[in-house]
mmCIF file of C-alpha atoms in Angstrom:
data_model
loop_
_atom_site.group_PDB
_atom_site.id
_atom_site.type_symbol
_atom_site.label_atom_id
_atom_site.label_comp_id
_atom_site.label_asym_id
_atom_site.label_seq_id
_atom_site.Cartn_x
_atom_site.Cartn_y
_atom_site.Cartn_z
ATOM 1 C CA MET A 1 109.342 119.533 115.189
ATOM 2 C CA HIS A 2 105.541 118.348 114.089
ATOM 3 C CA ALA A 3 103.969 120.899 112.414
ATOM 4 C CA ILE A 4 100.889 121.397 109.702
ATOM 5 C CA VAL A 5 101.343 123.325 107.011
ATOM 6 C CA THR A 6 99.695 125.359 104.200
ATOM 7 C CA GLU A 7 103.322 126.002 101.895
ATOM 8 C CA PRO A 8 105.362 123.897 100.479
ATOM 9 C CA ILE A 9 107.822 121.788 103.072
ATOM 10 C CA ASP A 10 111.327 122.439 102.587
ATOM 11 C CA ALA A 11 112.372 119.075 102.924
ATOM 12 C CA SER A 12 116.180 120.148 103.700
ATOM 13 C CA ARG A 13 114.547 121.677 106.282
ATOM 14 C CA VAL A 14 113.063 119.196 108.262
ATOM 15 C CA ALA A 15 116.459 117.057 108.148
ATOM 16 C CA ALA A 16 117.742 119.544 108.948
ATOM 17 C CA ALA A 17 115.644 119.314 112.615
ATOM 18 C CA VAL A 18 117.153 116.048 113.413
ATOM 19 C CA ARG A 19 120.750 115.953 112.314
ATOM 20 C CA ARG A 20 123.632 115.890 114.720
ATOM 21 C CA ALA A 21 126.352 114.663 115.783
ATOM 22 C CA GLU A 22 125.873 111.340 117.283
ATOM 23 C CA ALA A 23 123.628 110.113 113.878
ATOM 24 C CA GLY A 24 125.253 108.247 111.475
ATOM 25 C CA ALA A 25 122.262 107.988 109.415
ATOM 26 C CA VAL A 26 119.484 110.572 107.953
ATOM 27 C CA ILE A 27 116.496 108.984 106.163
ATOM 28 C CA VAL A 28 113.942 111.758 104.293
ATOM 29 C CA PHE A 29 111.127 110.228 103.492
ATOM 30 C CA GLU A 30 109.003 112.778 100.859
ATOM 31 C CA GLY A 31 105.325 111.586 100.103
ATOM 32 C CA LEU A 32 104.291 113.399 96.766
ATOM 33 C CA THR A 33 101.343 113.477 95.058
ATOM 34 C CA ARG A 34 101.404 111.318 91.841
ATOM 35 C CA ASN A 35 99.621 112.035 88.979
ATOM 36 C CA HIS A 36 97.750 108.798 88.439
ATOM 37 C CA HIS A 37 95.659 106.272 91.151
ATOM 38 C CA ASN A 38 93.613 103.127 90.478
ATOM 39 C CA GLY A 39 94.147 103.911 86.427
ATOM 40 C CA ARG A 40 93.203 107.349 87.245
ATOM 41 C CA SER A 41 94.281 110.476 85.757
ATOM 42 C CA VAL A 42 94.993 113.056 89.165
ATOM 43 C CA LEU A 43 94.933 116.552 88.935
ATOM 44 C CA ARG A 44 95.717 117.894 92.366
ATOM 45 C CA LEU A 45 95.400 116.858 96.221
ATOM 46 C CA GLU A 46 93.345 118.279 98.932
ATOM 47 C CA TYR A 47 93.719 117.767 102.172
ATOM 48 C CA GLU A 48 92.063 119.045 105.197
ATOM 49 C CA SER A 49 93.457 118.286 109.274
ATOM 50 C CA TYR A 50 92.212 118.814 112.497
ATOM 51 C CA ALA A 51 95.528 120.839 112.985
ATOM 52 C CA ALA A 52 96.185 120.523 117.115
ATOM 53 C CA MET A 53 95.635 117.096 117.348
ATOM 54 C CA ALA A 54 97.541 115.982 114.302
ATOM 55 C CA GLU A 55 100.118 118.193 115.566
ATOM 56 C CA SER A 56 99.839 116.593 119.152
ATOM 57 C CA GLU A 57 99.290 112.737 117.706
ATOM 58 C CA MET A 58 102.606 113.277 115.403
ATOM 59 C CA ALA A 59 104.586 114.595 118.271
ATOM 60 C CA ALA A 60 103.589 111.172 120.184
ATOM 61 C CA ILE A 61 104.442 108.871 117.015
ATOM 62 C CA ALA A 62 108.000 110.551 117.561
ATOM 63 C CA GLU A 63 107.766 109.805 121.331
ATOM 64 C CA ARG A 64 106.555 106.103 120.292
ATOM 65 C CA ILE A 65 109.821 105.962 118.253
ATOM 66 C CA ARG A 66 112.419 107.286 121.031
ATOM 67 C CA LEU A 67 111.164 104.324 123.728
ATOM 68 C CA ARG A 68 111.530 101.975 120.695
ATOM 69 C CA TRP A 69 114.554 103.310 119.315
ATOM 70 C CA PRO A 70 115.894 105.987 122.166
ATOM 71 C CA GLU A 71 118.921 107.278 119.953
ATOM 72 C CA VAL A 72 116.619 108.201 116.798
ATOM 73 C CA ARG A 73 115.371 111.566 116.418
ATOM 74 C CA VAL A 74 112.348 112.220 114.638
ATOM 75 C CA ALA A 75 110.646 115.322 112.254
ATOM 76 C CA MET A 76 107.330 114.899 111.284
ATOM 77 C CA VAL A 77 105.609 118.018 108.495
ATOM 78 C CA HIS A 78 102.137 117.216 106.604
ATOM 79 C CA ARG A 79 100.396 119.742 104.405
ATOM 80 C CA VAL A 80 96.908 120.434 104.077
ATOM 81 C CA GLY A 81 95.057 121.925 101.150
ATOM 82 C CA VAL A 82 96.038 122.061 97.232
ATOM 83 C CA VAL A 83 99.213 119.937 96.898
ATOM 84 C CA PRO A 84 100.231 119.571 93.290
ATOM 85 C CA VAL A 85 101.413 116.971 91.337
ATOM 86 C CA GLY A 86 104.733 116.804 92.084
ATOM 87 C CA GLU A 87 104.919 118.161 95.661
ATOM 88 C CA ALA A 88 105.388 116.933 98.828
ATOM 89 C CA SER A 89 102.687 116.316 100.739
ATOM 90 C CA VAL A 90 104.424 115.154 103.859
ATOM 91 C CA VAL A 91 107.889 115.171 105.111
ATOM 92 C CA ILE A 92 109.756 112.703 107.383
ATOM 93 C CA ALA A 93 113.279 113.360 108.609
ATOM 94 C CA VAL A 94 114.864 110.464 110.901
ATOM 95 C CA SER A 95 118.060 110.422 112.132
ATOM 96 C CA ALA A 96 120.339 107.538 114.605
ATOM 97 C CA PRO A 97 122.833 106.020 115.034
ATOM 98 C CA HIS A 98 123.117 103.292 112.615
ATOM 99 C CA ARG A 99 120.656 103.462 108.982
ATOM 100 C CA ALA A 100 118.860 99.582 110.122
ATOM 101 C CA GLU A 101 117.184 101.827 113.281
ATOM 102 C CA ALA A 102 116.473 104.917 110.441
ATOM 103 C CA TYR A 103 114.876 102.472 108.257
ATOM 104 C CA ALA A 104 113.152 100.371 110.390
ATOM 105 C CA ALA A 105 111.307 104.180 112.856
ATOM 106 C CA SER A 106 110.958 106.106 108.755
ATOM 107 C CA ARG A 107 108.947 102.668 107.583
ATOM 108 C CA THR A 108 107.017 103.168 111.699
ATOM 109 C CA ALA A 109 106.573 107.342 111.495
ATOM 110 C CA ILE A 110 104.855 107.096 108.165
ATOM 111 C CA ASP A 111 102.730 103.792 108.592
ATOM 112 C CA GLU A 112 101.664 105.617 111.817
ATOM 113 C CA LEU A 113 100.731 108.819 110.429
ATOM 114 C CA LYS A 114 98.823 107.440 108.275
ATOM 115 C CA ASP A 115 97.281 105.616 110.536
ATOM 116 C CA ARG A 116 96.366 108.071 113.374
ATOM 117 C CA VAL A 117 96.657 111.908 112.680
ATOM 118 C CA PRO A 118 93.777 113.420 111.755
ATOM 119 C CA VAL A 119 94.460 114.789 108.331
ATOM 120 C CA TRP A 120 92.130 113.622 104.815
ATOM 121 C CA LYS A 121 92.737 113.667 101.199
ATOM 122 C CA LYS A 122 90.741 113.909 98.500
ATOM 123 C CA GLU A 123 91.922 112.732 94.971
ATOM 124 C CA VAL A 124 90.486 115.661 91.832
ATOM 125 C CA TYR A 125 90.674 113.912 89.025
ATOM 126 C CA THR A 126 90.838 114.827 85.363
ATOM 127 C CA ASP A 127 86.819 112.608 85.281
ATOM 128 C CA GLY A 128 85.578 114.199 89.176
ATOM 129 C CA GLU A 129 86.884 113.823 92.915
ATOM 130 C CA ALA A 130 86.386 111.384 95.855
ATOM 131 C CA TRP A 131 87.530 111.442 99.464
ATOM 132 C CA ILE A 132 90.634 109.032 100.198
ATOM 133 C CA ALA A 133 91.604 107.624 103.535
ATOM 134 C CA ASN A 134 94.640 107.730 104.188
ATOM 135 C CA LYS A 135 96.023 104.443 104.759
ATOM 136 C CA GLU A 136 97.493 102.657 102.119
ATOM 137 C CA ALA A 137 97.825 98.682 102.156
ATOM 138 C CA SER A 138 102.203 97.860 103.441
ATOM 139 C CA SER A 139 103.986 96.205 101.189
#
């Protein structure tokens, strides 16, 4: 499952896409809209995407992860349109035989998604709005 959607993301459905008997770990990452950024109050986020290319790139990221960790499975869903505070913009589920692989693959998936997938984010504040790069410093 690698999808761009316009409705709220069902994280349990994304997790179900990677669950299997061989997996001893399932990690679900939910990237949520928070109510602030750089000292400004955020009302909502608005996302745009080139959906066909985004879904293709998400599948390519999952394949690169599978080549690095053959037992890992990845599902990624990114929402476009208006995403209110507290709702998920992105959900990534990863399953693996062991937790270390699951955590590493999950981190790789979100970092690569933010770096490679054509999704653009606008933050709408109480006092204006701004387009924000869909990248963050790794920490």
